[in-house]
Coordinates of C-alpha atoms in Angstrom, one line a residue:
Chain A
X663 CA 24.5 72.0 60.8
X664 CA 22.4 74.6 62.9
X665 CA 20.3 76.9 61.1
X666 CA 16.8 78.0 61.8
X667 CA 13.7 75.7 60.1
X668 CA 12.2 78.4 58.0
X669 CA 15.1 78.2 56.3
X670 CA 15.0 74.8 56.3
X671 CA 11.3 75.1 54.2
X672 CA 12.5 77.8 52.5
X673 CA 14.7 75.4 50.7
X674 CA 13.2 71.9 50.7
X675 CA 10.1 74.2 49.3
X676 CA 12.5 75.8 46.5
X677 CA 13.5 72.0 45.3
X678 CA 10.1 70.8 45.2
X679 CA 8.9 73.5 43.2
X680 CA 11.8 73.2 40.7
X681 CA 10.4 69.4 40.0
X682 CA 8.0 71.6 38.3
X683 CA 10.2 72.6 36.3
X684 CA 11.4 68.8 35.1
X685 CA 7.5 68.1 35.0
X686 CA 6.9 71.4 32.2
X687 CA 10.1 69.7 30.3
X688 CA 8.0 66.4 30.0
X689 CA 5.4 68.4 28.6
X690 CA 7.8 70.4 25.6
X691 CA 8.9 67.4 24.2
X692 CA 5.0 66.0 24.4
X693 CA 4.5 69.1 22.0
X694 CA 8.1 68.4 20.1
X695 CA 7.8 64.3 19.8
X696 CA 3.9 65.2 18.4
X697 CA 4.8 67.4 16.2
X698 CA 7.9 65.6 14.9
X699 CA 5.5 62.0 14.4
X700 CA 2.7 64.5 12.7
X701 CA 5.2 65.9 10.8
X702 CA 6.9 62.8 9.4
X703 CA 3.5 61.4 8.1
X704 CA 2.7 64.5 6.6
X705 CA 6.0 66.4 6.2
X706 CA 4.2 69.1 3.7
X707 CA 1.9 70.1 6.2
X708 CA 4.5 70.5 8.6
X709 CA 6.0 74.0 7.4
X710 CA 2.8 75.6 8.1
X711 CA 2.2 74.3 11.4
X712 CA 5.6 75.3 13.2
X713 CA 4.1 78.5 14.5
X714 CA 1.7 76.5 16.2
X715 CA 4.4 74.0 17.3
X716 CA 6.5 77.5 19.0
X717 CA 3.2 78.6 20.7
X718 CA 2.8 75.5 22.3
X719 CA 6.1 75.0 23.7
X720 CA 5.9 78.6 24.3
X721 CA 2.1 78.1 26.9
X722 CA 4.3 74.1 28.2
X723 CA 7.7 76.2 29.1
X724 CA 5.6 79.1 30.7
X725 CA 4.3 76.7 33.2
X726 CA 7.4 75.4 34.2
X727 CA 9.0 79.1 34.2
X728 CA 6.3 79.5 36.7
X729 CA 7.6 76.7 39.0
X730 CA 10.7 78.1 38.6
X731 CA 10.1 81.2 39.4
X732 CA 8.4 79.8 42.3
X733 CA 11.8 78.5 43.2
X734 CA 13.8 81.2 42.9
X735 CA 10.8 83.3 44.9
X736 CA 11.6 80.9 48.3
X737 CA 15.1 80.8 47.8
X738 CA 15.7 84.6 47.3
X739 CA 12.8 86.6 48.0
X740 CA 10.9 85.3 51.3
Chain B
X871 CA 18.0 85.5 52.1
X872 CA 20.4 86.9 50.5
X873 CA 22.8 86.4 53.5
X874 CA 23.1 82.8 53.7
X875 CA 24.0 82.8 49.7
X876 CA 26.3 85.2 50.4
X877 CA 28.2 82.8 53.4
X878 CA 29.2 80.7 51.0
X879 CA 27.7 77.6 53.1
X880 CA 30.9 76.5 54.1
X881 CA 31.3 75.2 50.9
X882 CA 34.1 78.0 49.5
X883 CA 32.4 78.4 46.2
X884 CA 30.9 82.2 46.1
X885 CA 27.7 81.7 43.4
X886 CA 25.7 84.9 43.6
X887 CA 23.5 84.0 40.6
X888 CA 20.9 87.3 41.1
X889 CA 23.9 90.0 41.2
X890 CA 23.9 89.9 38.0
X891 CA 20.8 91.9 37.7
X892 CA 21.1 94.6 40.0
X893 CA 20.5 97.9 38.9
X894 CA 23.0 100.5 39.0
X895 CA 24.3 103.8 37.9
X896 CA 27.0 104.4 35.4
X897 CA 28.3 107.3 36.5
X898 CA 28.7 107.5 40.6
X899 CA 27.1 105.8 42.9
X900 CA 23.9 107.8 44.0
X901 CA 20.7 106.4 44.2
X902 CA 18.7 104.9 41.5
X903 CA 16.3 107.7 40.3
X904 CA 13.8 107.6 37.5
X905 CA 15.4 109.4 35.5
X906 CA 19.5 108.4 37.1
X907 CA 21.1 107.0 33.3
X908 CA 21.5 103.1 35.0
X909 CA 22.9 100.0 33.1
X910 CA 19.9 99.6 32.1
X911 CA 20.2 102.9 30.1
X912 CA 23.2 101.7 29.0
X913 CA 22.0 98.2 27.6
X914 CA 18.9 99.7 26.3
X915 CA 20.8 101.8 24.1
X916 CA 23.3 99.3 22.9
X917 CA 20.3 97.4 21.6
X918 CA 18.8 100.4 19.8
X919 CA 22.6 101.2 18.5
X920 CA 22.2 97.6 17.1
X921 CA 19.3 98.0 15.7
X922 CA 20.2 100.9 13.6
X923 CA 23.5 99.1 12.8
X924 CA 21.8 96.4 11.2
X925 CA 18.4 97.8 10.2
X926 CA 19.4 101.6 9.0
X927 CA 23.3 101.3 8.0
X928 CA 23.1 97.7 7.2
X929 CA 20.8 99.0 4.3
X930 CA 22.2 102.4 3.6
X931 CA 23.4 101.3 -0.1
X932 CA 19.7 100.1 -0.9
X933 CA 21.3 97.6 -3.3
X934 CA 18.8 95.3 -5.5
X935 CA 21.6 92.7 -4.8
X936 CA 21.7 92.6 -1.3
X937 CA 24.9 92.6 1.0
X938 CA 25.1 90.2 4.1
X939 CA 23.9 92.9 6.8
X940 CA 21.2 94.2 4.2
X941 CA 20.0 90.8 3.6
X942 CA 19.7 89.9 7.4
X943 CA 17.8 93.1 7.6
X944 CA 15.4 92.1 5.1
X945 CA 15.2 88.7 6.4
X946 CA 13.6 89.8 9.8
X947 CA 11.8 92.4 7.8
X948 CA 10.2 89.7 5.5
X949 CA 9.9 87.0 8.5
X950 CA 8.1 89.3 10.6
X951 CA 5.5 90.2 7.7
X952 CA 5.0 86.9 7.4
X953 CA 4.0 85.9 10.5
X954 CA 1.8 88.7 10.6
X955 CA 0.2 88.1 8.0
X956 CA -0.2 84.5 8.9
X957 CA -1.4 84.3 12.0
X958 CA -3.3 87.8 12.0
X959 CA -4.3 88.4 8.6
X960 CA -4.1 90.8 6.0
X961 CA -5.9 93.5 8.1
X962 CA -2.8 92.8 10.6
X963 CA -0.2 94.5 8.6
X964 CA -1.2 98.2 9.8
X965 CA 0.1 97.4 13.1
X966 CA 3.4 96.0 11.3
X967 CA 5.8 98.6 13.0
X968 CA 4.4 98.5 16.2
X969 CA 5.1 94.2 16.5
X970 CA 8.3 95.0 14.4
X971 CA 9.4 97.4 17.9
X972 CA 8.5 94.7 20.1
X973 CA 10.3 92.2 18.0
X974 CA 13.5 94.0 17.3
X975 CA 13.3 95.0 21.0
X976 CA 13.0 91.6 22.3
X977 CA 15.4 90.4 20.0
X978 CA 18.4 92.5 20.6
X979 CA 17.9 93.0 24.4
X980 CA 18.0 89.1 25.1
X981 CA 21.1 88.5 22.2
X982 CA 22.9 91.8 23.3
X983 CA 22.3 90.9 27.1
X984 CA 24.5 87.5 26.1
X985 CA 27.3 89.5 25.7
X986 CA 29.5 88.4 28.8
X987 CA 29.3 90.8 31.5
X988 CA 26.2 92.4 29.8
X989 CA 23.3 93.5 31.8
X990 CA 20.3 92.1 30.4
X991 CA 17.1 94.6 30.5
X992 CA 14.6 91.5 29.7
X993 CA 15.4 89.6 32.7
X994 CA 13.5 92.4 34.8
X995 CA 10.0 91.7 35.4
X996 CA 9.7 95.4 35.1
X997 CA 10.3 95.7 31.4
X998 CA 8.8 92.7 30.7
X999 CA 5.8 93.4 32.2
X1000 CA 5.9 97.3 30.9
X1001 CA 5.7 95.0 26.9
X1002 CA 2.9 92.6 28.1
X1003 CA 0.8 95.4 29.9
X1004 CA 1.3 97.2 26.7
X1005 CA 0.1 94.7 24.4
X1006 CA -2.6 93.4 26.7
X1007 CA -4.3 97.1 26.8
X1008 CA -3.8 97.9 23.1
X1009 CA -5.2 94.4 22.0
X1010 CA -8.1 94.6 24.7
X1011 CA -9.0 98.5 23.3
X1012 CA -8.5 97.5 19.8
X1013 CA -10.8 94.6 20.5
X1014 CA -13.7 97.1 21.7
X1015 CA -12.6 99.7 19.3
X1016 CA -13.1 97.0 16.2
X1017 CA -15.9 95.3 17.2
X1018 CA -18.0 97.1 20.1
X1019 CA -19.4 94.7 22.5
X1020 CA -19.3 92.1 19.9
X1021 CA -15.4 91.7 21.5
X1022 CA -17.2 89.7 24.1
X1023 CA -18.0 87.1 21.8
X1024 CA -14.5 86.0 23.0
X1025 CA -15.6 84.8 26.1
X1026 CA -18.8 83.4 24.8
X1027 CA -18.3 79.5 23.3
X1028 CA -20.9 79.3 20.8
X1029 CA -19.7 75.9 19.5
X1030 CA -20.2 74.3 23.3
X1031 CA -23.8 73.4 24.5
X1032 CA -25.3 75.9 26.5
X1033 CA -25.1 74.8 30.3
X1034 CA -21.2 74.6 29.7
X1035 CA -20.8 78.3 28.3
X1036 CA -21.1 80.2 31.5
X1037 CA -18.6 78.0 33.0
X1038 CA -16.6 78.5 29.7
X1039 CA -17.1 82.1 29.7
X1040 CA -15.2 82.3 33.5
X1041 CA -12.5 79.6 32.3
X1042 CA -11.9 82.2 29.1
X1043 CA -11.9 85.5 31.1
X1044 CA -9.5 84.1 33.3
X1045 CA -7.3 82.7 30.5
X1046 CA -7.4 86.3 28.9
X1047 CA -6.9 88.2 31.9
X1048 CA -3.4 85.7 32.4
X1049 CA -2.4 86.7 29.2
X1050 CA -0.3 89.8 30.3
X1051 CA 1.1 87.7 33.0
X1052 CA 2.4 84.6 31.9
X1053 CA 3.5 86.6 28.6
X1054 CA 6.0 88.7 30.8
X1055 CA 6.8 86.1 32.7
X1056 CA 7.6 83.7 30.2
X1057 CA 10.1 86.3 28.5
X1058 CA 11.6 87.0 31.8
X1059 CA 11.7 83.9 33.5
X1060 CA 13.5 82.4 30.5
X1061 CA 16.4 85.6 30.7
X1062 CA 16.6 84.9 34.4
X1063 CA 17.0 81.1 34.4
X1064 CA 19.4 81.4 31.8
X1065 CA 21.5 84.1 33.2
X1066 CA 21.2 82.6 36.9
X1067 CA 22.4 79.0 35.4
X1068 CA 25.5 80.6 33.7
X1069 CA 26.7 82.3 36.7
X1070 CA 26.0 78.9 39.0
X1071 CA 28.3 77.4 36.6
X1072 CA 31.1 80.1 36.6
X1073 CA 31.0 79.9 40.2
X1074 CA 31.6 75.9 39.7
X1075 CA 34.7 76.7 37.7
X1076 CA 36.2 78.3 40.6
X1077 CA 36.6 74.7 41.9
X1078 CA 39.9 72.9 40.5
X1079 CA 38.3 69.9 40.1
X1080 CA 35.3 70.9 38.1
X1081 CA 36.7 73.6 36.3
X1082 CA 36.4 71.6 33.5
X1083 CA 33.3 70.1 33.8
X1084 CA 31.8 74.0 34.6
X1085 CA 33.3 75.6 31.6
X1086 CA 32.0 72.9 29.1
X1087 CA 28.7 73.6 30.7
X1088 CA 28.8 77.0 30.0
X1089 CA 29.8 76.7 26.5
X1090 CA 26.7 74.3 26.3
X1091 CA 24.4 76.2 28.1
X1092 CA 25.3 79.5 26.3
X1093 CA 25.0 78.1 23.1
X1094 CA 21.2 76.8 24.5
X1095 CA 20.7 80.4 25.9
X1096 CA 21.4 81.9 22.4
X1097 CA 18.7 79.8 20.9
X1098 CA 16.7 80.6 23.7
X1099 CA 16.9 84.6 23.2
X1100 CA 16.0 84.0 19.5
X1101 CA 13.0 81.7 20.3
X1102 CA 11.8 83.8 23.2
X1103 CA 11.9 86.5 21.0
X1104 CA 10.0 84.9 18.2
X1105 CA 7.4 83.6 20.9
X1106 CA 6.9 87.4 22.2
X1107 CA 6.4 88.5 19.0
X1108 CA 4.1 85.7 17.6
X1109 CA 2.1 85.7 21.0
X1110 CA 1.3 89.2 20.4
X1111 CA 0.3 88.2 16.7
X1112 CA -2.2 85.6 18.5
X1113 CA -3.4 88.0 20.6
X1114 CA -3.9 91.1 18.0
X1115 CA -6.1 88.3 15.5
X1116 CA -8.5 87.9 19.0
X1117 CA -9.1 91.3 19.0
X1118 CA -9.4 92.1 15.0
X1119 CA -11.4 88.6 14.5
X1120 CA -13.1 87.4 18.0
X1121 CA -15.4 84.5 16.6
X1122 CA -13.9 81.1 18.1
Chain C
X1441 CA 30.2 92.6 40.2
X1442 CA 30.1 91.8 44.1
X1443 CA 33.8 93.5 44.1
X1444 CA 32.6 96.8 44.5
X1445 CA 33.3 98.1 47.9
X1446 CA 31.0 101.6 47.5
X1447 CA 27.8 99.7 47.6
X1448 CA 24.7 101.5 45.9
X1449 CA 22.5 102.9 47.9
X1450 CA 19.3 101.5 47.7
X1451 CA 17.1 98.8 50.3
X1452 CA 17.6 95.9 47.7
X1453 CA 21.5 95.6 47.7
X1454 CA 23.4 94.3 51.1
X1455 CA 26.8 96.0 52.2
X1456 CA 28.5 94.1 49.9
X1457 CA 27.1 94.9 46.8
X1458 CA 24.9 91.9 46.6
X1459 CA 21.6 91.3 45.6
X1460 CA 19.1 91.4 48.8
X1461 CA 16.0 88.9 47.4
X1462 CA 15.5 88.9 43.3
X1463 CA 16.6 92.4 42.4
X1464 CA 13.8 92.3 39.6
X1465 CA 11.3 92.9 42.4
X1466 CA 13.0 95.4 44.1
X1467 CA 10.7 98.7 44.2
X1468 CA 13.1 100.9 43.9
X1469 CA 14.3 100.6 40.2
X1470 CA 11.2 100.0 38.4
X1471 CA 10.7 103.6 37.5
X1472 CA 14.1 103.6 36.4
X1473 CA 13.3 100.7 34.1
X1474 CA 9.9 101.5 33.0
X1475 CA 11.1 105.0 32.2
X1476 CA 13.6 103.8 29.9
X1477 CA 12.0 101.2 28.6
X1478 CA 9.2 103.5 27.3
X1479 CA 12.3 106.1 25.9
X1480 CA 14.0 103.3 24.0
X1481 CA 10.3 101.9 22.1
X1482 CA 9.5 105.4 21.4
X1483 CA 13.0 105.5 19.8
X1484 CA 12.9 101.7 18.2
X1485 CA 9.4 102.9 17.1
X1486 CA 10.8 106.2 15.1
X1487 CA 13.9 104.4 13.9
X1488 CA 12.0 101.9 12.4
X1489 CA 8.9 103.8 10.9
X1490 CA 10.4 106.7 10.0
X1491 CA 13.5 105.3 8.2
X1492 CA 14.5 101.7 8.4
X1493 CA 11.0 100.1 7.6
X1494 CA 10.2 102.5 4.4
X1495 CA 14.0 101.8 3.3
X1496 CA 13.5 98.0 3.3
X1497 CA 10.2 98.1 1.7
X1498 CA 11.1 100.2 -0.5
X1499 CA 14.6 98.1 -1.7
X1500 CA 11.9 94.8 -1.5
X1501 CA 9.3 96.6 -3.9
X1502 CA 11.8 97.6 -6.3
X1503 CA 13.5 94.3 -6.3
X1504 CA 10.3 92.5 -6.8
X1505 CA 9.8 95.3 -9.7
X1506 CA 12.9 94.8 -11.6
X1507 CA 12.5 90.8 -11.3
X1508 CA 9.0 90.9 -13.1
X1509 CA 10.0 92.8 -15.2
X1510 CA 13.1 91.0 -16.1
X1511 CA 10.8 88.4 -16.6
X1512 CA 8.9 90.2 -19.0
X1513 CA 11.6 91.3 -21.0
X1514 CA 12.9 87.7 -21.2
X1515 CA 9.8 86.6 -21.9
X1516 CA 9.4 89.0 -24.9
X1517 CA 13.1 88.2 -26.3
X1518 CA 12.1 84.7 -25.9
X1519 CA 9.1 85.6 -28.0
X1520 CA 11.6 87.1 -30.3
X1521 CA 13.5 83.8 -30.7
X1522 CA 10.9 81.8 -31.3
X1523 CA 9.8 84.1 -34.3
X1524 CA 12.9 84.0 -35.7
X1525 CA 13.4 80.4 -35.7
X1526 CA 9.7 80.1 -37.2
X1527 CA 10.8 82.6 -39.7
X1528 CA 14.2 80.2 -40.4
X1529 CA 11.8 77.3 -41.0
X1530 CA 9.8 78.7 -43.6
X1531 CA 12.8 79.8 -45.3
X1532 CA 14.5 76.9 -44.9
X1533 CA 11.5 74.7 -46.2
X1534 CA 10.9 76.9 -49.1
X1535 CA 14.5 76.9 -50.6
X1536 CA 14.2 72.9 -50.3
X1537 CA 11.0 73.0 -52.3
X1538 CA 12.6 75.3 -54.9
X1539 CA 15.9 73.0 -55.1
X1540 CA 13.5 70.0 -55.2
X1541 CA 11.5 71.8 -58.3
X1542 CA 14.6 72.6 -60.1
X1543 CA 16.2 69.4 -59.6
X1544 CA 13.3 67.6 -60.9
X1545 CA 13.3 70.3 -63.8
X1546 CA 17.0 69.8 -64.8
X1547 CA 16.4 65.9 -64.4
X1548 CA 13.4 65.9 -67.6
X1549 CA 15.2 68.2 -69.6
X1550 CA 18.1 65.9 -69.3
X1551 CA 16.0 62.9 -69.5
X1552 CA 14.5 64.7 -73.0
X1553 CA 17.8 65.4 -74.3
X1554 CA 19.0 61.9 -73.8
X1555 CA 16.2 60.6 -75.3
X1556 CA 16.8 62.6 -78.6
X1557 CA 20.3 61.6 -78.4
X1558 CA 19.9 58.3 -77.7
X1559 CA 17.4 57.6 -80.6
X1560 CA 19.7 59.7 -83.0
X1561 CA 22.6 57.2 -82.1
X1562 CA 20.6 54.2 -82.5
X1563 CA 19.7 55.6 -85.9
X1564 CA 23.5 56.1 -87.0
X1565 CA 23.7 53.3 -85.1
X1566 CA 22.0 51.1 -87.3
X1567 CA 23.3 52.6 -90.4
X1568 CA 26.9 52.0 -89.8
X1569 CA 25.4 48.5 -89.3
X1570 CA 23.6 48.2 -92.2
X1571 CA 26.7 49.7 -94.5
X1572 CA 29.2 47.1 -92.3
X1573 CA 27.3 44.3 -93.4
X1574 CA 26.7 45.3 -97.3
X1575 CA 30.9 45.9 -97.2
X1576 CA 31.4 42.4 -94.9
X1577 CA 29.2 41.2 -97.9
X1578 CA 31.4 42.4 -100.6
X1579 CA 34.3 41.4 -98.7
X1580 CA 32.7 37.6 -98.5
X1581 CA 32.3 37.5 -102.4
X1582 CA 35.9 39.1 -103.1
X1583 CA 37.2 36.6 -100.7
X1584 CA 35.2 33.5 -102.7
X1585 CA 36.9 34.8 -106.3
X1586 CA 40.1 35.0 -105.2
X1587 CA 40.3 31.4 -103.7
X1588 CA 38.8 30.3 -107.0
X1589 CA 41.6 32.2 -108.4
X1590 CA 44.4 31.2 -106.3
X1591 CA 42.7 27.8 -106.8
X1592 CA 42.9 27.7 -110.2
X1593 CA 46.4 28.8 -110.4
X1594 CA 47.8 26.3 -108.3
X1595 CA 46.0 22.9 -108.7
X1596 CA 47.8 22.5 -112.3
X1597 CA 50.7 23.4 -110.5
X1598 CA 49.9 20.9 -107.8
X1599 CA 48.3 17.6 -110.2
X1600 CA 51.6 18.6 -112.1
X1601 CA 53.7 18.1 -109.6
X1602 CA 52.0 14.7 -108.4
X1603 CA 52.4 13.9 -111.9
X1604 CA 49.7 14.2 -113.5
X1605 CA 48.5 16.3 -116.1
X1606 CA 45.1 18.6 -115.6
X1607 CA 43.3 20.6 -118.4
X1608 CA 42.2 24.1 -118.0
X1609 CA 38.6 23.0 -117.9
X1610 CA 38.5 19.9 -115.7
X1611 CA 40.0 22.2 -113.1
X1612 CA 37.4 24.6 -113.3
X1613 CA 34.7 22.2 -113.2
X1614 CA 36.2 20.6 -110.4
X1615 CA 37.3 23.8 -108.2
X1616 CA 33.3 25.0 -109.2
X1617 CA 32.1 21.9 -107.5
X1618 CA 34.3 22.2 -104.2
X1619 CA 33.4 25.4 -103.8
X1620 CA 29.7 25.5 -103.9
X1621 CA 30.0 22.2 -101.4

């Protein structure tokens, strides 16, 4: 097991930013489990609000894209 | 480093999860030109051949009592309106063909791009960024064009005391000025991850042993992916509805 | 995709054919991609306003045309209906209330006509009454003579035959007397 220790970083650098990626999950079902307790108290307001609901899992996920992309930036591209 | 992926790590699996996206001629094997027709060409214009299979023959008999392509046609006709019209306004619905592009666009690249062995043109920053750029100067020009300096009024948080708003003001121009970036991003990154995941798998199912396991994976995750080129689509498109009601209506 | 032995040529692909780094950040193909991209929208863009967008707007409006007026037309036959069955009442209560009038007519004239009738049988009535009696009358005092007759004629006959011996005149006295008592 010889290789060079950049590498090495490259890679333990590339798993720690894809915990990122777990972490942006956590926050999409935040928005999902919210919006699904909201919406079962008041399921007529719900229909309305699922636009909302997209757009923020939409700005969660971007964040954990972003870690991802991180990820995929050490592994590949440095 | 492409070289160590491409050692296989002594492992004997060969995963090359970005090949998948390199660009290359159809016909020969020159360089890659600006103007060299690339499978990115190609892909493009199986989306637009799509499109006007669904949107233009799809409705060619006009009927009153829709048929099954005419009335999918309609449907993303009717749900794009809507959400236009709900989230921008009814002053929205003049710049209903140019969201409709971006939609359809979106929409058929990611689904067509599924197709196995497809090359998908939204997974490349490039294009991506091309949209968001796009949408980012025509919101920001509409927003001056509409409103003169009053546009600005963005930026400016008149609901928060006044000691806060300058601070505000830098938080919001910063926010605005990430738009383009985590909105091509997000379209992109999504494609990529997708797309990189599947072909990890496949590479799995070269191994005996987890042949199994890899190939109910895929299944899964390509199931997962197809929702995901709907939603991302959707999320584009309504993103750019967000954006478009900043610039026609800029009071918080 | 890796197969392909003629690599091409370009400082983000290897020997191989693989991807050097993320091949969407290679340089070299993002004028290829931008320049396409911006050919395809102009293309979506003219598909879709020129033709396809009209088209569906077009089928929507006249969809949503012929359904209100549908409606409309429904609503006026409904209109229609309801007219008629209106119309139906009326009728319908007017011949009862003629039928009612001409049943109660009928029933007096009938009720007058029985009247007379009765009263001109209770009248014959009573004469065939009166005349039955006078004749059950006669008939009484016929009946009376000739028992005083037969009477007469036999109790001679009878006293005889007991052995006795009875005088015209005694016997009349005596069948007088039993026959007043």
């Amino acid at each position: 097991m010889e290789g060079n220790i950049a590498e090495m970083g490259q890679f333990i650098g590339a798993g720690l930013a894809a915990i990122g990626s777990g972490a942006s999950a956590i926050g999409v079902g935040h928005v999902a489990g919210n919006f699904l307790s909201g919406a079962l108290r008041n399921p007529s307001a719900a229909p309305g609000q699922t636009a909302t609901l997209f757009i923020g899992i939409a700005f969660a996920e971007a964040l954990g894209i972003f870690s991802f992309l991180v990820a995929l930036l050490l592994m590949f591209a440095v | 480093m492409a070289s160590e992926t491409h050692s296989g790590q002594g492992s004997g699996l060969e995963i090359h999860p970005m090949d998948q996206f390199i660009v290359r001629p159809v016909f020969g094997d020159g360089p890659v030109g600006m103007f060299t027709v690339t499978n990115v060409t190609l892909w493009m214009a199986v989306s637009v051949l799509a499109i006007v299979l669904l949107l233009i023959v799809g409705t060619s008999r006009r009927a009153i009592v829709p048929s099954r392509s005419q009335s999918l046609a309609e449907l993303a006709y009717g749900f794009v309106y809507k959400m236009i019209e709900d989230v921008t306004g009814k002053d929205g619905l003049k710049y209903f063909p140019y969201i409709m592009t971006l939609f359809m666009f979106v929409l058929f690249s990611n689904v067509v791009g599924l197709v196995p062995t497809a090359f998908t043109t939204t997974s490349h920053i490039a294009v991506t960024g091309v949209l968001a750029v796009a949408v980012f100067l025509a919101v920001t020009i509409l927003g001056f064009v509409k409103n003169g300096v009053g546009f600005l009024g963005l930026f400016w948080v008149s609901s928060a005391p006044l000691v806060l708003r300058p601070v505000l003001a830098l938080i919001e121009l910063i926010s605005y000025f990430v738009r383009p970036v985590s909105h091509s991003i997000r379209l992109a990154g999504n494609m990529m991850a997708g797309h990189a995941v599947l072909k990890v798998f496949a590479g799995f199912a070269a191994s005996a042993l987890i042949a199994p396991f890899a190939i109910g994976a895929i299944t899964a995750m390509y199931a997962l992916e197809l929702l995901v080129a709907c939603i991302q689509a959707y999320v584009f498109t309504i993103l750019t509805c967000v954006y478009l009601k900043d610039a026609l209506h800029p009071s918080h | 995709m890796a197969s392909e032995t003629q690599a091409p040529v370009s400082s983000c692909v290897d020997a191989g054919g693989g991807a050097i780094g993320m091949p969407q950040l290679c340089p070299d193909w993002m004028g290829n991609q931008i320049f396409w991209l911006v050919v395809t929208l102009v293309v979506i863009f003219l598909i879709l306003s020129k033709v396809a967008l009209p088209r569906i707007a077009a089928v929507l409006a006249e969809r949503q045309g012929r359904i209100t007026n549908d409606i409309a037309v429904a609503e006026d036959l409904r209109q229609k209906a309801r007219d008629a069955e209106a119309a139906y009442e009326k009728a319908l209560a007017e011949a009862k209330a003629e039928a009612g009038r001409i049943v109660a007519e009928a029933k007096d004239e009938m009720q007058a006509e029985m009247d007379v009738e009765i009263a001109k049988a209770d009248a014959e009535i009573a004469a065939q009454a009166a005349e039955s009696e006078k004749k059950i009358a006669e008939i009484r005092e016929g009946a009376l003579d000739a028992v005083k007759d037969v009477a007469m004629d036999t109790v001679p006959d009878i006293v005889a035959a007991m052995g006795g011996k009875a005088d015209a005149k005694s016997v009349k006295t005596a069948v007088n007397e039993r026959m007043k008592g």
